[in-house]
Short mmCIF file of C-alpha atoms and ligand atoms in Angstrom, two decimals:
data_model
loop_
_atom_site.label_atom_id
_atom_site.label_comp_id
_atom_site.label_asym_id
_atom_site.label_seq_id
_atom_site.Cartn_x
_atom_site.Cartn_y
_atom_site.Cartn_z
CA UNK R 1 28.37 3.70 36.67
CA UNK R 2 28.81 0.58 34.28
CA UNK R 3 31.88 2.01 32.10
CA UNK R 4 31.58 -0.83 29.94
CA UNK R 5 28.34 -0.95 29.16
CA UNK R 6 28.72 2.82 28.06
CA UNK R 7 31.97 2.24 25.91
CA UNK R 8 30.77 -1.28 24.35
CA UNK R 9 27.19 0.86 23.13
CA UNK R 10 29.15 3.68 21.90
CA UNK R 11 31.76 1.70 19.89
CA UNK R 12 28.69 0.52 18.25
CA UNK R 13 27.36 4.08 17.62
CA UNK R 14 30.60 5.00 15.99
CA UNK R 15 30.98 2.66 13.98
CA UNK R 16 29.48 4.53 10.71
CA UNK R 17 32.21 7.55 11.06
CA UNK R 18 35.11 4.77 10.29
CA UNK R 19 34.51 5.41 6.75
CA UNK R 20 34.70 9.25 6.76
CA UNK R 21 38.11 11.55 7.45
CA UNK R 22 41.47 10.76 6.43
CA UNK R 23 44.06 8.39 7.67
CA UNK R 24 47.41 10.69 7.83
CA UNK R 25 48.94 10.18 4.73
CA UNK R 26 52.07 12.91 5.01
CA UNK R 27 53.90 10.03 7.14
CA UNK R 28 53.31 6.73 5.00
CA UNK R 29 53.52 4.06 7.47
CA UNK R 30 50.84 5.71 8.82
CA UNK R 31 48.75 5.68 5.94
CA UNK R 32 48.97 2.00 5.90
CA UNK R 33 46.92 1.67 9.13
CA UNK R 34 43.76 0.39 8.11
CA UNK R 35 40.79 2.55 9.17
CA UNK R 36 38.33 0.05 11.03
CA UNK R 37 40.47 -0.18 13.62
CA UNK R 38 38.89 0.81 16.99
CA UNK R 39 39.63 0.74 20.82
CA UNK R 40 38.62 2.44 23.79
CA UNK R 41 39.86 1.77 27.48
CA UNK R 42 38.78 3.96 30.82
CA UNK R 43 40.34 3.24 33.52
CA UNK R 44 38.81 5.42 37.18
CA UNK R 45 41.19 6.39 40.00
CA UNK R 46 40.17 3.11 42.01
CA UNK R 47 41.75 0.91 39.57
CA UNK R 48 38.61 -0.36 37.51
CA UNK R 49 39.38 -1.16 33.98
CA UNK R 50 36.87 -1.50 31.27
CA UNK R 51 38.11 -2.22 27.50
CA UNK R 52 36.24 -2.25 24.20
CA UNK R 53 37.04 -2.80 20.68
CA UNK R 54 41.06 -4.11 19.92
CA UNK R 55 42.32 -2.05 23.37
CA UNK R 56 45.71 -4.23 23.78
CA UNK R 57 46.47 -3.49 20.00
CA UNK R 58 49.78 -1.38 20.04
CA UNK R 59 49.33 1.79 17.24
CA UNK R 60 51.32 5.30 16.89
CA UNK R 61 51.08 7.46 19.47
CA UNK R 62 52.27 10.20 17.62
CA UNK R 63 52.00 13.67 19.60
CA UNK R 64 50.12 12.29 22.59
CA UNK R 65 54.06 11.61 23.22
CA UNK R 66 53.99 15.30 24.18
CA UNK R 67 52.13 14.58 27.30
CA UNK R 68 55.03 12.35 28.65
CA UNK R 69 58.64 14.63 27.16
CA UNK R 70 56.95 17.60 29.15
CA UNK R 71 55.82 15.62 32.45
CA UNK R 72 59.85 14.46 32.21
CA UNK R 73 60.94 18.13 31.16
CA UNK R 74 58.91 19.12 34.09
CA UNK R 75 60.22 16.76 36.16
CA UNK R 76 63.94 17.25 35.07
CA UNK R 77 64.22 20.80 33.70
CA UNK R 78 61.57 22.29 36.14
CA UNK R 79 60.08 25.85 35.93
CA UNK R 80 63.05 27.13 33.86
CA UNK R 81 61.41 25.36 30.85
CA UNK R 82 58.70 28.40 30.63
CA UNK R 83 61.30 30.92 29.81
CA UNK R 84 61.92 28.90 26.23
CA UNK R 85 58.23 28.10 25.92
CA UNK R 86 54.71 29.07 26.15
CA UNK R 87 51.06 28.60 27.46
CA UNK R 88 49.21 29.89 25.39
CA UNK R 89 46.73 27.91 22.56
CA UNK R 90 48.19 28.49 19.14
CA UNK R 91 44.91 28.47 16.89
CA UNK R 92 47.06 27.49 14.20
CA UNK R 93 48.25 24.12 12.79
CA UNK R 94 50.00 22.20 14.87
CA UNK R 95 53.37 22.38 12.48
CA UNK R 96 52.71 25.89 11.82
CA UNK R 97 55.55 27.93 10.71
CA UNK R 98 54.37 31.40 10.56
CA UNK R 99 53.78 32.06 14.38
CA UNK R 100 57.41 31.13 15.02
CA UNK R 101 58.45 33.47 13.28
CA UNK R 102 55.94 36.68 13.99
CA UNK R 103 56.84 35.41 17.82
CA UNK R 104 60.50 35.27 17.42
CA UNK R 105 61.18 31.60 17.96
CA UNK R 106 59.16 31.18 21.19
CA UNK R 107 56.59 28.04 20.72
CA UNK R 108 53.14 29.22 21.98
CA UNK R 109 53.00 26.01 23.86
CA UNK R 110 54.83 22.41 24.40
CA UNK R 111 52.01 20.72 22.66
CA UNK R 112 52.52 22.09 19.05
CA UNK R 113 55.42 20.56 17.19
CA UNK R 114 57.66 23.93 17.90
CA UNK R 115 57.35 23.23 21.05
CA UNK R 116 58.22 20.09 21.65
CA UNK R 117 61.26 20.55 19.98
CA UNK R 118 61.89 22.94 22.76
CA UNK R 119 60.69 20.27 25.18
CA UNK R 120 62.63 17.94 24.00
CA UNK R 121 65.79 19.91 23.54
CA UNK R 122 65.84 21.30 27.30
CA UNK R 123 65.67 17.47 28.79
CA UNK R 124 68.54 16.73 26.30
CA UNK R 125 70.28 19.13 28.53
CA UNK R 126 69.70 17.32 31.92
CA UNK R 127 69.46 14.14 30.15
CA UNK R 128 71.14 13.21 27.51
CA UNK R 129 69.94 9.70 26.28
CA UNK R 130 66.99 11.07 26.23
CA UNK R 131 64.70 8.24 24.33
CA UNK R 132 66.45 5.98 26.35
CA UNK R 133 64.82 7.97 29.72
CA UNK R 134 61.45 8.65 27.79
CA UNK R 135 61.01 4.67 26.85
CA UNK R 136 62.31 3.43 30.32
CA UNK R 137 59.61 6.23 31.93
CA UNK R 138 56.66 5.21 29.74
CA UNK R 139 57.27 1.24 29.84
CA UNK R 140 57.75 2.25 33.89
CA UNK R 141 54.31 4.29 33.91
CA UNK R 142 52.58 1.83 32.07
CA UNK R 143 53.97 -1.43 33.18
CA UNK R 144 54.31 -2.64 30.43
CA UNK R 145 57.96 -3.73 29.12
CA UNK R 146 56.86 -4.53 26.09
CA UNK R 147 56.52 -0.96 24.77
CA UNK R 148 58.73 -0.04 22.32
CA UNK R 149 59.28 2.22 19.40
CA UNK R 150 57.61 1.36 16.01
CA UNK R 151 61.29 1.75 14.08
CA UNK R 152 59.50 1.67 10.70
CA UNK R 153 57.19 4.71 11.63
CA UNK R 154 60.22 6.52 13.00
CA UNK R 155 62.06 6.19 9.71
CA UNK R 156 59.30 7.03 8.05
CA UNK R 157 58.87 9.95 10.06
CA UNK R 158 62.38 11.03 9.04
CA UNK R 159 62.11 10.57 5.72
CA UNK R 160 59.38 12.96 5.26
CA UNK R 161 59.94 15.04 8.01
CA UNK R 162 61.18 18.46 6.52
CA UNK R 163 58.69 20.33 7.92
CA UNK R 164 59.97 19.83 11.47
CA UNK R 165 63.43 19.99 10.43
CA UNK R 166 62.48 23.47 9.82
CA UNK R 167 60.79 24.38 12.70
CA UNK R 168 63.84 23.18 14.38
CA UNK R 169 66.09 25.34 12.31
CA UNK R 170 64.39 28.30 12.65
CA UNK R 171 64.47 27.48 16.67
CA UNK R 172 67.98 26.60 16.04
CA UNK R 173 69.04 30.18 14.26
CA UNK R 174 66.71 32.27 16.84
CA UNK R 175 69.00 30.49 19.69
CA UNK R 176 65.87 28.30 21.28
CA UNK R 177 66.89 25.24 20.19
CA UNK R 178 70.63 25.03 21.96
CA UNK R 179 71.56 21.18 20.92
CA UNK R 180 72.21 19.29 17.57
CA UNK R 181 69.33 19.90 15.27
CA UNK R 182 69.56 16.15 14.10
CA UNK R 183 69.73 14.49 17.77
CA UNK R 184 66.64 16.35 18.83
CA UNK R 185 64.56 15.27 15.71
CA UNK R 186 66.05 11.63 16.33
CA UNK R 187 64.49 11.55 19.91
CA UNK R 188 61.41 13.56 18.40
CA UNK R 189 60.72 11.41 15.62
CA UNK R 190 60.87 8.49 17.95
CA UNK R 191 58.69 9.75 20.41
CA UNK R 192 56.09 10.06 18.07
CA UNK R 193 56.98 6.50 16.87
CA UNK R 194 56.01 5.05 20.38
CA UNK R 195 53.66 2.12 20.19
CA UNK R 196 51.23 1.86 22.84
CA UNK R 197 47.96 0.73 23.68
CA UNK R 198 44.62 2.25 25.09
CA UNK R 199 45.46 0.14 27.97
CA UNK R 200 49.15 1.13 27.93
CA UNK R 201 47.75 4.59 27.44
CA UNK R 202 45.22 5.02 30.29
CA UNK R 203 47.40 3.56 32.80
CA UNK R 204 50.58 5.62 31.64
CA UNK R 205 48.35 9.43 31.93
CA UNK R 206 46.30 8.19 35.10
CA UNK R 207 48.51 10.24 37.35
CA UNK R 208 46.72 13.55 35.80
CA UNK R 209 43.62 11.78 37.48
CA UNK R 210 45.39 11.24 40.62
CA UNK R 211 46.71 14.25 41.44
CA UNK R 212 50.31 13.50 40.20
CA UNK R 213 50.26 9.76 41.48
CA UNK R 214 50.81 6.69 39.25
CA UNK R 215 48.55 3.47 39.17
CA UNK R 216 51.46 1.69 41.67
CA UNK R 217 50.78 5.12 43.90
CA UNK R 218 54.01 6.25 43.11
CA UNK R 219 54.49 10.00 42.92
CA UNK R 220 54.90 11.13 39.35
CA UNK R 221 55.06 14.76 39.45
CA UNK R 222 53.70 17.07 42.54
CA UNK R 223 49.69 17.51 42.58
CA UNK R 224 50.28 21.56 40.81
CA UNK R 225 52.35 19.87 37.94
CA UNK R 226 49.84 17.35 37.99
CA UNK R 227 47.14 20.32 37.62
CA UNK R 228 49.05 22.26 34.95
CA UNK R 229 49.84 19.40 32.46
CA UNK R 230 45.94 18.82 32.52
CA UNK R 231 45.05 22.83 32.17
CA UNK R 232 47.88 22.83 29.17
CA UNK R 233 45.92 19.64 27.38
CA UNK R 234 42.62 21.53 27.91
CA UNK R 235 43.65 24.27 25.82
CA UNK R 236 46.45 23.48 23.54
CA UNK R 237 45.92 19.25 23.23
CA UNK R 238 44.05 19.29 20.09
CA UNK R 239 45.53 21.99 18.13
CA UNK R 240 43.87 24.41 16.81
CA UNK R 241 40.77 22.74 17.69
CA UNK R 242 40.93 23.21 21.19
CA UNK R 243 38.14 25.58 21.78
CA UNK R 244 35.82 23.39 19.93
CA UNK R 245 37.10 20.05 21.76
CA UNK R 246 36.30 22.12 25.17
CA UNK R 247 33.13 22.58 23.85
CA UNK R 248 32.27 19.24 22.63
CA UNK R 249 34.21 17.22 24.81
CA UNK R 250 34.27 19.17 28.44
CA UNK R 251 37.39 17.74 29.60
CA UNK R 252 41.37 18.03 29.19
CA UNK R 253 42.68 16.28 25.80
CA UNK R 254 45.82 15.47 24.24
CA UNK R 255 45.14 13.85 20.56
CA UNK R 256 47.97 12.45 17.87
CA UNK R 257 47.74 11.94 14.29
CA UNK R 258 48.05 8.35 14.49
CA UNK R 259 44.35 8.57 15.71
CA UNK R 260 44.79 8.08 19.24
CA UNK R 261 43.32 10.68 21.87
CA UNK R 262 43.62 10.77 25.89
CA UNK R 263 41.70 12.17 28.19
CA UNK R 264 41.31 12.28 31.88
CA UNK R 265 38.59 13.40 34.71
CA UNK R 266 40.48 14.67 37.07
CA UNK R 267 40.49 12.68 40.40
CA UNK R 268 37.81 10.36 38.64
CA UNK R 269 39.42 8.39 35.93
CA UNK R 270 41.61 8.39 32.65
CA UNK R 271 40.27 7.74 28.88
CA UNK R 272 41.72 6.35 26.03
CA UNK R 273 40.42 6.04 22.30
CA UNK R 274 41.82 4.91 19.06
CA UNK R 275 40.21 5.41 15.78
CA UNK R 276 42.98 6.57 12.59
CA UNK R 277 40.63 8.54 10.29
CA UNK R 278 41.30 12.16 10.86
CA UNK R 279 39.30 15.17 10.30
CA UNK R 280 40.63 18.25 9.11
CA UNK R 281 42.36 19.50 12.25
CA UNK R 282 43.99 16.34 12.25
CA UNK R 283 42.02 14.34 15.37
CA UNK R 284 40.49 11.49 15.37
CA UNK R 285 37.28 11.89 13.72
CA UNK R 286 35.17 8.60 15.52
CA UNK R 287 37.52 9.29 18.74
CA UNK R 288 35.84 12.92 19.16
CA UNK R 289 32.95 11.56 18.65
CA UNK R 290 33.51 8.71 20.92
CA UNK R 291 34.79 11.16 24.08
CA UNK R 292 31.80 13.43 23.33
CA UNK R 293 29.34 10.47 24.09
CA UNK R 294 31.40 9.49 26.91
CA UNK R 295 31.21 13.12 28.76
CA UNK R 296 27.51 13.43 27.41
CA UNK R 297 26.32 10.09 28.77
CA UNK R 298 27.72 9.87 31.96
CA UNK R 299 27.53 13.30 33.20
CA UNK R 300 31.72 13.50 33.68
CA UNK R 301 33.18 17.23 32.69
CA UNK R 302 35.36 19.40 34.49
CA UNK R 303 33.13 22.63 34.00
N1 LIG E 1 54.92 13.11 14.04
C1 LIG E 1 53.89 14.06 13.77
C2 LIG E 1 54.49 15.32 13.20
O1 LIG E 1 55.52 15.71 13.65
C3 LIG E 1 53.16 14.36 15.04
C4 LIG E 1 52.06 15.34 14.85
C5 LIG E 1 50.82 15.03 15.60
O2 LIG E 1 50.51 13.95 16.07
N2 LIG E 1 50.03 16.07 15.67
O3 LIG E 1 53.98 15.93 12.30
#
């Protein structure tokens, strides 16, 4: 299969979309991002790359940052995590409020904003200097030392980030959130605040399409971990539009609202895509579209 002559045709095909959604505005260095920005990157299992569009360009990685404080939750924290947290999709907004509440402070899932608070706060417990850990793992998973967190989108993040703060209160008061409510937001808000790639990104998630191994072979997490983290993206990664992205897309997902989106085929290869307009459930409008061509043209799904 020629990868690259399907991503360099469907970059073109996409182009048109750039114009429509919304770059996320609610955190404002965000909003500066200008919206013809594209990249796409695939990567298979056999070490193949093929790049299109501005694919070395570092942008926000936002809550595809969830994929890498639960693989090290999982890694650290272990099977103890699922008392504190979910499975389950949320079909509500990613920083919902409500469903915290009617549930008692239990996050449906890790991939909402709830519950990667939880995430986050359990590996606090086992590891303290816990951005420290989360950089050195993705710069490790990557290889590439040059990641590093965007400072000025963390602020940002900070500054206008009162709607977590109360997510992580109301964990805090219904005793699921056991640290300092301002140290777990820190390491939150600079998680999200990672810069990466979509070639930092595809090599960083290709162990969930090598059955828990790393692009050096190194063993990540075991090949069930490996399996669950993929199952979890396929039906909480996009928020409340996971059913549809199942639909559309017909493989696991993990989107952020800098415009970014992974995927992977399992034991075939990993995807990355970067486009910032949003649509209304807050993915990348042209990346959608870009992953549904993918899975459409060359046949790849998991069902
Ligand atoms: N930093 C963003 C927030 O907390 C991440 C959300 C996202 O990418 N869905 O709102």
């Amino acid at each position: 299969m020629d990868y690259q002559a399907v991503i360099d045709g469907i970059a073109e095909e996409v182009r048109p979309l750039f114009a429509r959604g919304r770059v996320a505005a609610y955190i404002p260095a965000l909003a500066a991002v200008p919206r013809d920005r594209f990249a796409m990157a695939v990567l298979t299992a056999d070490g193949a790359l093929a790049t299109t569009g501005c694919a070395g360009e570092p942008f926000s990685i936002q809550s595809i940052s969830k994929i890498f404080t639960l693989t090290l939750a999982l890694r650290h924290v272990g099977e103890k995590l699922w008392k504190r947290v979910g499975r389950e999709p949320s079909g509500s907004a990613f920083n919902s409020l409500v469903q915290l509440e009617y549930e008692h402070g239990i996050p449906r899932n890790p991939f909402i904003n709830s519950g990667a608070h939880v995430v986050t706060d359990s590996l606090m417990q086992e590891r303290p200097y816990a951005r420290d850990t989360l950089l050195a793992f993705v710069r490790e998973l990557s290889g590439n030392d040059a990641v590093a967190f965007d400072e000025t989108v963390a602020r940002s993040e900070a500054e206008t980030g009162d709607r977590n703060r109360s997510l992580a209160y109301f964990l805090k008061a219904e005793g699921n959130l056991t640290g300092d409510v301002d140290a777990v937001l820190d390491v939150y808000f600079h998680q999200c605040a990672l810069a990466m790639s979509c070639v930092d990104l595809v090599r960083a998630i290709a162990f969930l399409a090598r059955g828990g191994r790393g692009v050096d072979g190194a063993r990540v997490v075991s090949a069930g971990q490996a399996k669950r983290i993929n199952a979890l993206m396929q039906t909480c990664g996009t928020y409340d539009a996971a059913g549809e992205m199942a639909f559309r897309l017909g493989i696991p997902a993990k989107s952020g609202v800098g415009g970014g989106i992974v995927a992977v085929v399992p034991g075939k290869l990993s995807i990355a895509v970067w486009s910032p307009a949003l649509d209304k459930t807050g993915n990348s409008l042209a990346g959608v579209r870009a992953l549904e061509l993918f899975t459409g043209r060359t046949g790849l799904t998991v069902f």
